[in-house]
PDB file of C-alpha atoms in Angstrom:
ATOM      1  CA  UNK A   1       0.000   0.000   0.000  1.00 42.00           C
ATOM      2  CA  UNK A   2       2.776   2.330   0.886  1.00 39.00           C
ATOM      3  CA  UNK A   3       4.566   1.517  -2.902  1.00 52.00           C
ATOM      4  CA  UNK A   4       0.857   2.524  -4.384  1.00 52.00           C
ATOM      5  CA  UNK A   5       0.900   5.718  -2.253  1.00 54.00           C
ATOM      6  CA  UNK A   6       3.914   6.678  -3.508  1.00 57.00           C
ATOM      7  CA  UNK A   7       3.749   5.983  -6.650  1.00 67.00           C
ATOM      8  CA  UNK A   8      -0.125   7.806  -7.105  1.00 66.00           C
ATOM      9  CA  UNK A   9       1.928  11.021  -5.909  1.00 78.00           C
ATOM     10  CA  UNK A  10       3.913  10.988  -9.467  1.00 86.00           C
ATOM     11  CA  UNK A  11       1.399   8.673 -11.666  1.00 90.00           C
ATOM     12  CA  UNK A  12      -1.738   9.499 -11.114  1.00 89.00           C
ATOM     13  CA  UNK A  13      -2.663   6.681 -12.979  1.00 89.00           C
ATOM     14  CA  UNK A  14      -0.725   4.072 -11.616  1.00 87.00           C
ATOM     15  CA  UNK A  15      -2.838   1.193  -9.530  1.00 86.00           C
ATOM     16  CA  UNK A  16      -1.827  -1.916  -7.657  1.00 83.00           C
ATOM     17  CA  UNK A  17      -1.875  -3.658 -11.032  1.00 85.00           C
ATOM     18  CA  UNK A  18       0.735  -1.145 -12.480  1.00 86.00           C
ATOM     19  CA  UNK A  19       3.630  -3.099  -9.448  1.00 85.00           C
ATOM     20  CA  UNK A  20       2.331  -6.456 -11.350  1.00 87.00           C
ATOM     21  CA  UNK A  21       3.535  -5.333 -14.661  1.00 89.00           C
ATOM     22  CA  UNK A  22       6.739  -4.262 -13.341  1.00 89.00           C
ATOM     23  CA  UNK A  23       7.497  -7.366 -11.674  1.00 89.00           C
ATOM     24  CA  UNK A  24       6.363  -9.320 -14.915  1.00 91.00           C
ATOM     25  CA  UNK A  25       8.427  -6.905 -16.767  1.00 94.00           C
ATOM     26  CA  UNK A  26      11.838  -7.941 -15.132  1.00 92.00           C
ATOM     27  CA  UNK A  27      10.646 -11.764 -16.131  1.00 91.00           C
ATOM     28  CA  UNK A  28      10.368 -10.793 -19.725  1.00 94.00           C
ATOM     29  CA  UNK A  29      13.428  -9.095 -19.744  1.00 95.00           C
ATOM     30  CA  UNK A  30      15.318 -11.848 -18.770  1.00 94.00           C
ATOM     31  CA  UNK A  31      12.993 -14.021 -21.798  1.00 94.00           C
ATOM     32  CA  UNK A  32      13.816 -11.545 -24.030  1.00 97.00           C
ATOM     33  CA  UNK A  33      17.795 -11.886 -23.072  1.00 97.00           C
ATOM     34  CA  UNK A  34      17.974 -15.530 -23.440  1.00 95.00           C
ATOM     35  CA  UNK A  35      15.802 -15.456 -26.805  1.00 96.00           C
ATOM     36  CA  UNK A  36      17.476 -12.985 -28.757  1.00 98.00           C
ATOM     37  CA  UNK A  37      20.491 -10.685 -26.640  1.00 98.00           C
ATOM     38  CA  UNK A  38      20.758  -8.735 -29.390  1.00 98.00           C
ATOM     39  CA  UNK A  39      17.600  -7.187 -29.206  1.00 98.00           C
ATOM     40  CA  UNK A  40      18.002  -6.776 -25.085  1.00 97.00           C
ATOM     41  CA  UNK A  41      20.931  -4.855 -25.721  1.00 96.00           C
ATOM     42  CA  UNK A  42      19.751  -2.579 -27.558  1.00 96.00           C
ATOM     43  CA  UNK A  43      17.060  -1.781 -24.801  1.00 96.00           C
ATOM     44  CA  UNK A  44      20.103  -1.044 -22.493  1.00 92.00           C
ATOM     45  CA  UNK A  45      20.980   2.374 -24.660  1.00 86.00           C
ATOM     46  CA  UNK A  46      20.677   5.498 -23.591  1.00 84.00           C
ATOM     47  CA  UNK A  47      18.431   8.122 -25.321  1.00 81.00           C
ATOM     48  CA  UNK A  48      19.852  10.405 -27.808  1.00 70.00           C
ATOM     49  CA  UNK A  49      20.227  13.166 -24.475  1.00 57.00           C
ATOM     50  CA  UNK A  50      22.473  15.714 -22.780  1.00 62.00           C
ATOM     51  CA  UNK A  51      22.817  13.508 -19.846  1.00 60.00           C
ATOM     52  CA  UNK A  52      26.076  11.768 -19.177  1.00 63.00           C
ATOM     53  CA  UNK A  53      27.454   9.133 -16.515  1.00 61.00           C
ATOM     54  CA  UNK A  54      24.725   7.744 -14.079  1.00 64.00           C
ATOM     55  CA  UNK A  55      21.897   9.799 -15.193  1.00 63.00           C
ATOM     56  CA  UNK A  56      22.681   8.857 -18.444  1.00 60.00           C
ATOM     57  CA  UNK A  57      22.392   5.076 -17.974  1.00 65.00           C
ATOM     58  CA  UNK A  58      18.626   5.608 -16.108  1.00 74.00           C
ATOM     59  CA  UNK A  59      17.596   7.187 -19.343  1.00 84.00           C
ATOM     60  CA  UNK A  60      17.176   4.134 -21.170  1.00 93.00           C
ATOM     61  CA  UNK A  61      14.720   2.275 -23.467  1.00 95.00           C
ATOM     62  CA  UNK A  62      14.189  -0.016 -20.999  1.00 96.00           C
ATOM     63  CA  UNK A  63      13.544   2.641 -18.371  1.00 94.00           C
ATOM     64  CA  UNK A  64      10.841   4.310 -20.785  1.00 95.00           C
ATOM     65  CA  UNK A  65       9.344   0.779 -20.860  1.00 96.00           C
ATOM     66  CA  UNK A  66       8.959   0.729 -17.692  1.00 94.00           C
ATOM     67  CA  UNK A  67       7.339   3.996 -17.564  1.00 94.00           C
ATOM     68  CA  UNK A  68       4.078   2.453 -19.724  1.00 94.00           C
ATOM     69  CA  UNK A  69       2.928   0.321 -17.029  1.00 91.00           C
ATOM     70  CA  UNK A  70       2.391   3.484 -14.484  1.00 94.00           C
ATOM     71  CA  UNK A  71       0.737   6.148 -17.424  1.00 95.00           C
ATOM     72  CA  UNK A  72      -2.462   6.482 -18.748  1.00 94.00           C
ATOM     73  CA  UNK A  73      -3.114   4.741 -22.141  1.00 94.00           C
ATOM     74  CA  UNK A  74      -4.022   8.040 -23.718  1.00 96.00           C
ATOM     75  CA  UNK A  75      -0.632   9.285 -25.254  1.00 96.00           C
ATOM     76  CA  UNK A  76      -1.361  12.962 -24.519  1.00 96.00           C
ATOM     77  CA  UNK A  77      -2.302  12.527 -20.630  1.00 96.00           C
ATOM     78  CA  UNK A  78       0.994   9.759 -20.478  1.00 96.00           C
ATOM     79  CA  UNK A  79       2.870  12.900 -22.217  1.00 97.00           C
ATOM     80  CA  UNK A  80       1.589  15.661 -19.398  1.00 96.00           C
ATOM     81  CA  UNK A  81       2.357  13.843 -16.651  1.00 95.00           C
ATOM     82  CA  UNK A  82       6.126  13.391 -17.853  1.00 96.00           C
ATOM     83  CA  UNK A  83       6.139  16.999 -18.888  1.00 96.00           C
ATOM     84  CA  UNK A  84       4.590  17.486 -14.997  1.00 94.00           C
ATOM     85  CA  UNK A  85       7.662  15.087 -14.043  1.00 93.00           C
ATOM     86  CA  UNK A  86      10.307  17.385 -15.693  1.00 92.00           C
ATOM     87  CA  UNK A  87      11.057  14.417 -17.930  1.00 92.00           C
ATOM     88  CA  UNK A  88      13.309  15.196 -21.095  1.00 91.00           C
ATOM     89  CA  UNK A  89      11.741  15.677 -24.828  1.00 92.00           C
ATOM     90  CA  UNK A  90      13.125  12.695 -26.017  1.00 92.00           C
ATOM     91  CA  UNK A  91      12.061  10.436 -23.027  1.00 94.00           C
ATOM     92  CA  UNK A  92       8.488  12.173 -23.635  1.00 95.00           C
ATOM     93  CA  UNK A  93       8.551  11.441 -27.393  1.00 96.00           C
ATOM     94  CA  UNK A  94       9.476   7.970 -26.860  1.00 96.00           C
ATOM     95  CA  UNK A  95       6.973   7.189 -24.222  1.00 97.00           C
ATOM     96  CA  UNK A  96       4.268   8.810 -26.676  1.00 97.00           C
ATOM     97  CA  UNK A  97       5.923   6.299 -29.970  1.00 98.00           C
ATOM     98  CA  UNK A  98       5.490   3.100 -27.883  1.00 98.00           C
ATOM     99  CA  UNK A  99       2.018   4.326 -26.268  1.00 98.00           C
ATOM    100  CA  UNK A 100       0.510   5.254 -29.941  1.00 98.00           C
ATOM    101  CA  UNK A 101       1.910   2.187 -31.746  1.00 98.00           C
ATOM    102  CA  UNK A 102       0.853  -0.342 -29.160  1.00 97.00           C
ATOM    103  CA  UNK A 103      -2.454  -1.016 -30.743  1.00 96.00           C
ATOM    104  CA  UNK A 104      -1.398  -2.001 -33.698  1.00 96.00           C
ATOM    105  CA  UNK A 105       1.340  -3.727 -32.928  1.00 97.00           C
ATOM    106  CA  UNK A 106      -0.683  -5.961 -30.716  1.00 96.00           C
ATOM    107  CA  UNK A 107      -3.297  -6.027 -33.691  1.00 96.00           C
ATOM    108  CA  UNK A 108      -0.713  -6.926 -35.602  1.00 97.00           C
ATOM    109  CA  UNK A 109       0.879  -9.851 -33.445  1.00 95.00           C
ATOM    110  CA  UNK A 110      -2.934 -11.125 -32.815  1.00 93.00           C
ATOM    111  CA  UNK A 111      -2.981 -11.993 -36.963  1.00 93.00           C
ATOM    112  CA  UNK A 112      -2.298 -14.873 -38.817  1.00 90.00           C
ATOM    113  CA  UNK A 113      -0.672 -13.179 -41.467  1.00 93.00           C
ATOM    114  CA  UNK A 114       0.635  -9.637 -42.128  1.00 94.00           C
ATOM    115  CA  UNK A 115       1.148  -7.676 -45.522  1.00 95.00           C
ATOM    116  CA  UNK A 116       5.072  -6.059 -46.271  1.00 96.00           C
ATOM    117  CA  UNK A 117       2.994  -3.022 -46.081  1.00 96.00           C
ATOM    118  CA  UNK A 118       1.731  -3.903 -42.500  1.00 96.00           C
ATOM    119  CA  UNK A 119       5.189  -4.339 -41.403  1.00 97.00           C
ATOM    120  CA  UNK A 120       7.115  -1.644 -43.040  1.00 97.00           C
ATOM    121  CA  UNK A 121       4.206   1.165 -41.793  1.00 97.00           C
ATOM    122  CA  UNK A 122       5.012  -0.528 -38.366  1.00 98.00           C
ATOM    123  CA  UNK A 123       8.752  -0.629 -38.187  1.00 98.00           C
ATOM    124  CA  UNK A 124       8.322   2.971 -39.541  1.00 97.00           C
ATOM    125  CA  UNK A 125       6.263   4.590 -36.841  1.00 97.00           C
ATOM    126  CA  UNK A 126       8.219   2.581 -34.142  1.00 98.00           C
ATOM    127  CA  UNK A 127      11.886   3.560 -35.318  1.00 96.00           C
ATOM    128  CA  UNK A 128      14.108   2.448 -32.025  1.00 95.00           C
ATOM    129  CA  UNK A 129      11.394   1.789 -30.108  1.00 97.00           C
ATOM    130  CA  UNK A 130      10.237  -1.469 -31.603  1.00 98.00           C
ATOM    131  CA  UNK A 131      12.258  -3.523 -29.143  1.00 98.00           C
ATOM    132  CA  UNK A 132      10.299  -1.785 -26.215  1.00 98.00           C
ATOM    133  CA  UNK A 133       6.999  -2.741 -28.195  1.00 98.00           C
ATOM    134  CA  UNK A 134       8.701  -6.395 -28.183  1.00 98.00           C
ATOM    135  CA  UNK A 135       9.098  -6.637 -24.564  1.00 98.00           C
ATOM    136  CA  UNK A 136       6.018  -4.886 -23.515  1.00 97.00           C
ATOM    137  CA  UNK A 137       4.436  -7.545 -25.205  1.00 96.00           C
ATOM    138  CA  UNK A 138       5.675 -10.098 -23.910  1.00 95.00           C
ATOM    139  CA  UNK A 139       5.057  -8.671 -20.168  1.00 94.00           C
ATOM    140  CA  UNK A 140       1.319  -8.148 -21.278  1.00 91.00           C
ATOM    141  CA  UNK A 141       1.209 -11.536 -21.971  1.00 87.00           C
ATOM    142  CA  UNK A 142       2.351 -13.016 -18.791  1.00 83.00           C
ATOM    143  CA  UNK A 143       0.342 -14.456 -16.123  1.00 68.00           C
ATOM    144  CA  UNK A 144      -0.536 -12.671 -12.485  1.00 60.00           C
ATOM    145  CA  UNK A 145       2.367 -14.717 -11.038  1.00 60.00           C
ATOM    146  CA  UNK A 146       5.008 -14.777 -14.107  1.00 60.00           C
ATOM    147  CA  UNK A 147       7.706 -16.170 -11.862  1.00 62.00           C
ATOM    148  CA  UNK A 148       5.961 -19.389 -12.008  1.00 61.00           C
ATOM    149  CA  UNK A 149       6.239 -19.361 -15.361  1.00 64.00           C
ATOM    150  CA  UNK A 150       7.095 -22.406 -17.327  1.00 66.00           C
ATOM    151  CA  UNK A 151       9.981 -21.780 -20.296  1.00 64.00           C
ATOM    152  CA  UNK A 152       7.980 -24.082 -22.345  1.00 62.00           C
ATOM    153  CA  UNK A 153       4.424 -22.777 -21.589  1.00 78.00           C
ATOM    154  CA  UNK A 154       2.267 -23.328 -24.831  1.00 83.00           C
ATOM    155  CA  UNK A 155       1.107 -19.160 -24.521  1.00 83.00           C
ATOM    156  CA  UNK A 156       4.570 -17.739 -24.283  1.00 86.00           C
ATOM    157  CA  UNK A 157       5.918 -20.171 -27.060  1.00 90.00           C
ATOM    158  CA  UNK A 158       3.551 -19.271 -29.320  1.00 91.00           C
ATOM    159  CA  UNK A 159       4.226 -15.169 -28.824  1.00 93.00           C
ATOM    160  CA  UNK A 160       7.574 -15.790 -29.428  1.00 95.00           C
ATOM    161  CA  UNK A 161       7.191 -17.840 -32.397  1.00 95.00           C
ATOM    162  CA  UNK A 162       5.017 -14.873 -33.301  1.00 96.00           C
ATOM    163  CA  UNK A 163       7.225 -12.233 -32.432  1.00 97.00           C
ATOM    164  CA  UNK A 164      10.397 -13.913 -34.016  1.00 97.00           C
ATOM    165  CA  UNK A 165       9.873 -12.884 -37.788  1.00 97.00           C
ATOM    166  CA  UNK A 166       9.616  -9.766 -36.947  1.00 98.00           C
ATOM    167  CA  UNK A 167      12.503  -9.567 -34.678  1.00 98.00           C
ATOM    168  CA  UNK A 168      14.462 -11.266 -37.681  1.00 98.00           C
ATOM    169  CA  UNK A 169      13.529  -8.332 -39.322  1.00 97.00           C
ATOM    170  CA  UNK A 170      14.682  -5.645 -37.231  1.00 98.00           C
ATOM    171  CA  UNK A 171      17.865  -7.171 -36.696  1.00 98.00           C
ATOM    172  CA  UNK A 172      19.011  -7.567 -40.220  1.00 98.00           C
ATOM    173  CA  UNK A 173      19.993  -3.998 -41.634  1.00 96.00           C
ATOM    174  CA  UNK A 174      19.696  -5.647 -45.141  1.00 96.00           C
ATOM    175  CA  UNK A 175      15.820  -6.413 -44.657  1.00 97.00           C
ATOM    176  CA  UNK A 176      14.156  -4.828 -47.793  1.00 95.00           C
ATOM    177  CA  UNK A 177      10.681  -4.371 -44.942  1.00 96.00           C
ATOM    178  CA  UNK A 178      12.440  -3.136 -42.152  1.00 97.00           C
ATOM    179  CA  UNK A 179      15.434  -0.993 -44.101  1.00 96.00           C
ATOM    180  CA  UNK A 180      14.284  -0.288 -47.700  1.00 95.00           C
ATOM    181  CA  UNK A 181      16.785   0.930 -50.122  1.00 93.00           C
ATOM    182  CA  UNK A 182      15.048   3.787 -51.922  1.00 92.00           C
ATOM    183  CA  UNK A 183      15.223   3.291 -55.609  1.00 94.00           C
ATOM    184  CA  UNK A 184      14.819   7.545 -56.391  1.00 93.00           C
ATOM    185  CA  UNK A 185      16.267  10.159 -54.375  1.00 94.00           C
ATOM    186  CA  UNK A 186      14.335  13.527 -53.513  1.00 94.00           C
ATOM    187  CA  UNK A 187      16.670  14.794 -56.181  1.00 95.00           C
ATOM    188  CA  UNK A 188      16.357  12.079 -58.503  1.00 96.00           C
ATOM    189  CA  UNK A 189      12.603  12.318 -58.591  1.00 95.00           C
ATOM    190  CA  UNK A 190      12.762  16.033 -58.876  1.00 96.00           C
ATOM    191  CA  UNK A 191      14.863  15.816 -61.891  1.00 95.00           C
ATOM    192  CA  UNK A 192      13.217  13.183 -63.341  1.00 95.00           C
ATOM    193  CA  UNK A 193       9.252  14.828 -63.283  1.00 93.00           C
ATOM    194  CA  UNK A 194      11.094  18.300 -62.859  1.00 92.00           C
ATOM    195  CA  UNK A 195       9.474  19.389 -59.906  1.00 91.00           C
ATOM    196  CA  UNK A 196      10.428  22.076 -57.540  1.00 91.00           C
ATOM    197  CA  UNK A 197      10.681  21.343 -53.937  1.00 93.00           C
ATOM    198  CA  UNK A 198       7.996  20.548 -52.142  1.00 92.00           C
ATOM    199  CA  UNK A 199       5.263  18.723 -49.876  1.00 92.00           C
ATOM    200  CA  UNK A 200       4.487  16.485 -53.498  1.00 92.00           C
ATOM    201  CA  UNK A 201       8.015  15.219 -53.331  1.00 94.00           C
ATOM    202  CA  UNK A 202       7.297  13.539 -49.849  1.00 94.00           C
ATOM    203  CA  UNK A 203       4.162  12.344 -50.713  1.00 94.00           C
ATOM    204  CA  UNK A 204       4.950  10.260 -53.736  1.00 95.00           C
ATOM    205  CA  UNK A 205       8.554   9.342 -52.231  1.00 96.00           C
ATOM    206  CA  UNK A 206       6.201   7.686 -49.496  1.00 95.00           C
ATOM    207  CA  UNK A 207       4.161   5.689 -52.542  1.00 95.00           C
ATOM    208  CA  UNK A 208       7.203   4.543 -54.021  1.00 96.00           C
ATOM    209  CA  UNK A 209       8.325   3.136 -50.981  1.00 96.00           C
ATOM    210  CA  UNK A 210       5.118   1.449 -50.613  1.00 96.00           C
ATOM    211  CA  UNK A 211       5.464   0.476 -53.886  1.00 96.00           C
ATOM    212  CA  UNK A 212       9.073  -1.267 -53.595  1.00 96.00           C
ATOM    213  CA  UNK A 213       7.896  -3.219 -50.456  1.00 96.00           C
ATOM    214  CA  UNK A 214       5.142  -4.734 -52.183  1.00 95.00           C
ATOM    215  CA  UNK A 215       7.094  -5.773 -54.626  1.00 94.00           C
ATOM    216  CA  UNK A 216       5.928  -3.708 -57.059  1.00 95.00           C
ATOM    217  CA  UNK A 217       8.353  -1.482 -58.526  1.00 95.00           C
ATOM    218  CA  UNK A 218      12.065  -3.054 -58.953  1.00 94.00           C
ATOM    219  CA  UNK A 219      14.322  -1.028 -60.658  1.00 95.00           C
ATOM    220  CA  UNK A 220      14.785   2.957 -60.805  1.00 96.00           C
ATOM    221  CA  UNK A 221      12.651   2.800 -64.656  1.00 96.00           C
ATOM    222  CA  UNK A 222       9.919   1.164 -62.400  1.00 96.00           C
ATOM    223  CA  UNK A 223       9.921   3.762 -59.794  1.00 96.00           C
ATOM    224  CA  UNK A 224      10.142   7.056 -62.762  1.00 95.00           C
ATOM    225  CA  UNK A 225       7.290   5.071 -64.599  1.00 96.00           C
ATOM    226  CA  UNK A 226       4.700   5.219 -61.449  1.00 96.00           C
ATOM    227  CA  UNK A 227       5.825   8.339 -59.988  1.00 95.00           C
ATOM    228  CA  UNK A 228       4.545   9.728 -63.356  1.00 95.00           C
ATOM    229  CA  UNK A 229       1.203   7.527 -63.224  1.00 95.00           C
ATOM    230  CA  UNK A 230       0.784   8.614 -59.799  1.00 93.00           C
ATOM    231  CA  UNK A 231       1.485  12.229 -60.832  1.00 92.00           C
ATOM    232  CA  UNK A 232      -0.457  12.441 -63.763  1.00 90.00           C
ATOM    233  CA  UNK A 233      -3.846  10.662 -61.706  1.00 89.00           C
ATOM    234  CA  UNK A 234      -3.050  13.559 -59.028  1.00 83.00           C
ATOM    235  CA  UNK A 235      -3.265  16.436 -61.598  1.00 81.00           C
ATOM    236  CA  UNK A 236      -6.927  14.892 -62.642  1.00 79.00           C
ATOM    237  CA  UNK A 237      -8.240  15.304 -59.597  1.00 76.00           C
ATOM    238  CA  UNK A 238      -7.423  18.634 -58.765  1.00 69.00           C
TER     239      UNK A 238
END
């Protein structure tokens, strides 16, 4: 009760269930480490910040993790009550990634199958984050009691054997969904439709990417050859 109490002082929205999901969150941690320590590692970073030595190391991924478990679900009341909590812009704008992705990405893990496009949008939005979204699902997924948990318990195994494609993903810098190599530069496609500068340029850049993910554009020819289509069906409308 005392832990509650103290904690309802900073998180207003913290309850006796929020000490659950950090305890469960320490299990998955150590799941996560002994499934794929790459990924773990990368939790252990600090934020992109001005703070150095100790304070530095508190300022982690893991740390804003952490923080999801004691905010509201609503990304701009979770945001207030860091910015109450003289927490930095970058641990804010983290906090708010994870909390506005976390729907989907647990839509996401809940299907059978997902499109490139599905997975690309997601790695997109979640940037560094994604291997907080990884462990917070995993801790979401764990019973009341997780440290009763059995290694080979038929739930977690099948998470994990959800979660490991697109881990596989996010680990290899060559992955064409996670990574994609544009075919056109800003410039490129500038010169090419000669356009000036603009909001257009970032607009059909975005296609094109969609595009090359779904396999449907392969080569730089490919990429000229829709921007144009797409182009040309814009100009009707207006």
């Amino acid at each position: 009760m005392h832990q509650e109490g103290l904690l309802g002082s900073w998180f207003p929205d913290a309850t006796a269930a929020s000490l659950n999901l950090l305890r469960a969150l320490e299990v998955s941690m150590g799941i996560l480490t002994r499934q794929w320590p790459q990924l773990a590692k990368q939790l252990q970073h600090p934020l992109k910040d001005q703070a150095q030595g100790k304070e530095a190391r508190q300022r982690t991924l893991l740390a804003m993790t952490k923080l999801l478990g004691l905010l509201s679900q609503n990304p701009q009341n979770a945001e207030a009550t860091l910015k109450r909590l003289k927490y930095s812009r970058n641990e804010i704008q983290m906090v708010g990634i994870l909390l506005r992705n976390w729907p989907d990405w647990s839509g996401l893990l809940a299907r059978d199958f997902c499109t490139a496009s599905d997975r690309y949008l997601l790695f997109q939005r979640a940037g560094a984050g994604f291997p907080a979204l990884v462990l917070w699902a995993i801790t979401t997924h764990l019973p009341l009691h997780p440290e009763d948990l059995s290694p080979t318990d038929s739930i977690l195994q099948d998470l994990l054997g959800r979660l490991a494609p697109w881990v596989a993903e996010f680990l290899n810098p060559q992955s064409p969904i996670a990574y994609p190599q544009l075919l056109l530069s800003g410039r490129a496609l500038m010169r090419a439709l000669d356009l000036s500068p603009g909001p257009e340029i970032g607009q059909l850049l975005a296609q094109l990417t969609l595009a090359q993910v779904e396999g449907q554009i392969k080569t730089v020819a490919d990429a000229i050859a829709l921007a144009q289509l797409l182009r040309a069906q814009r100009l009707e409308l207006e």
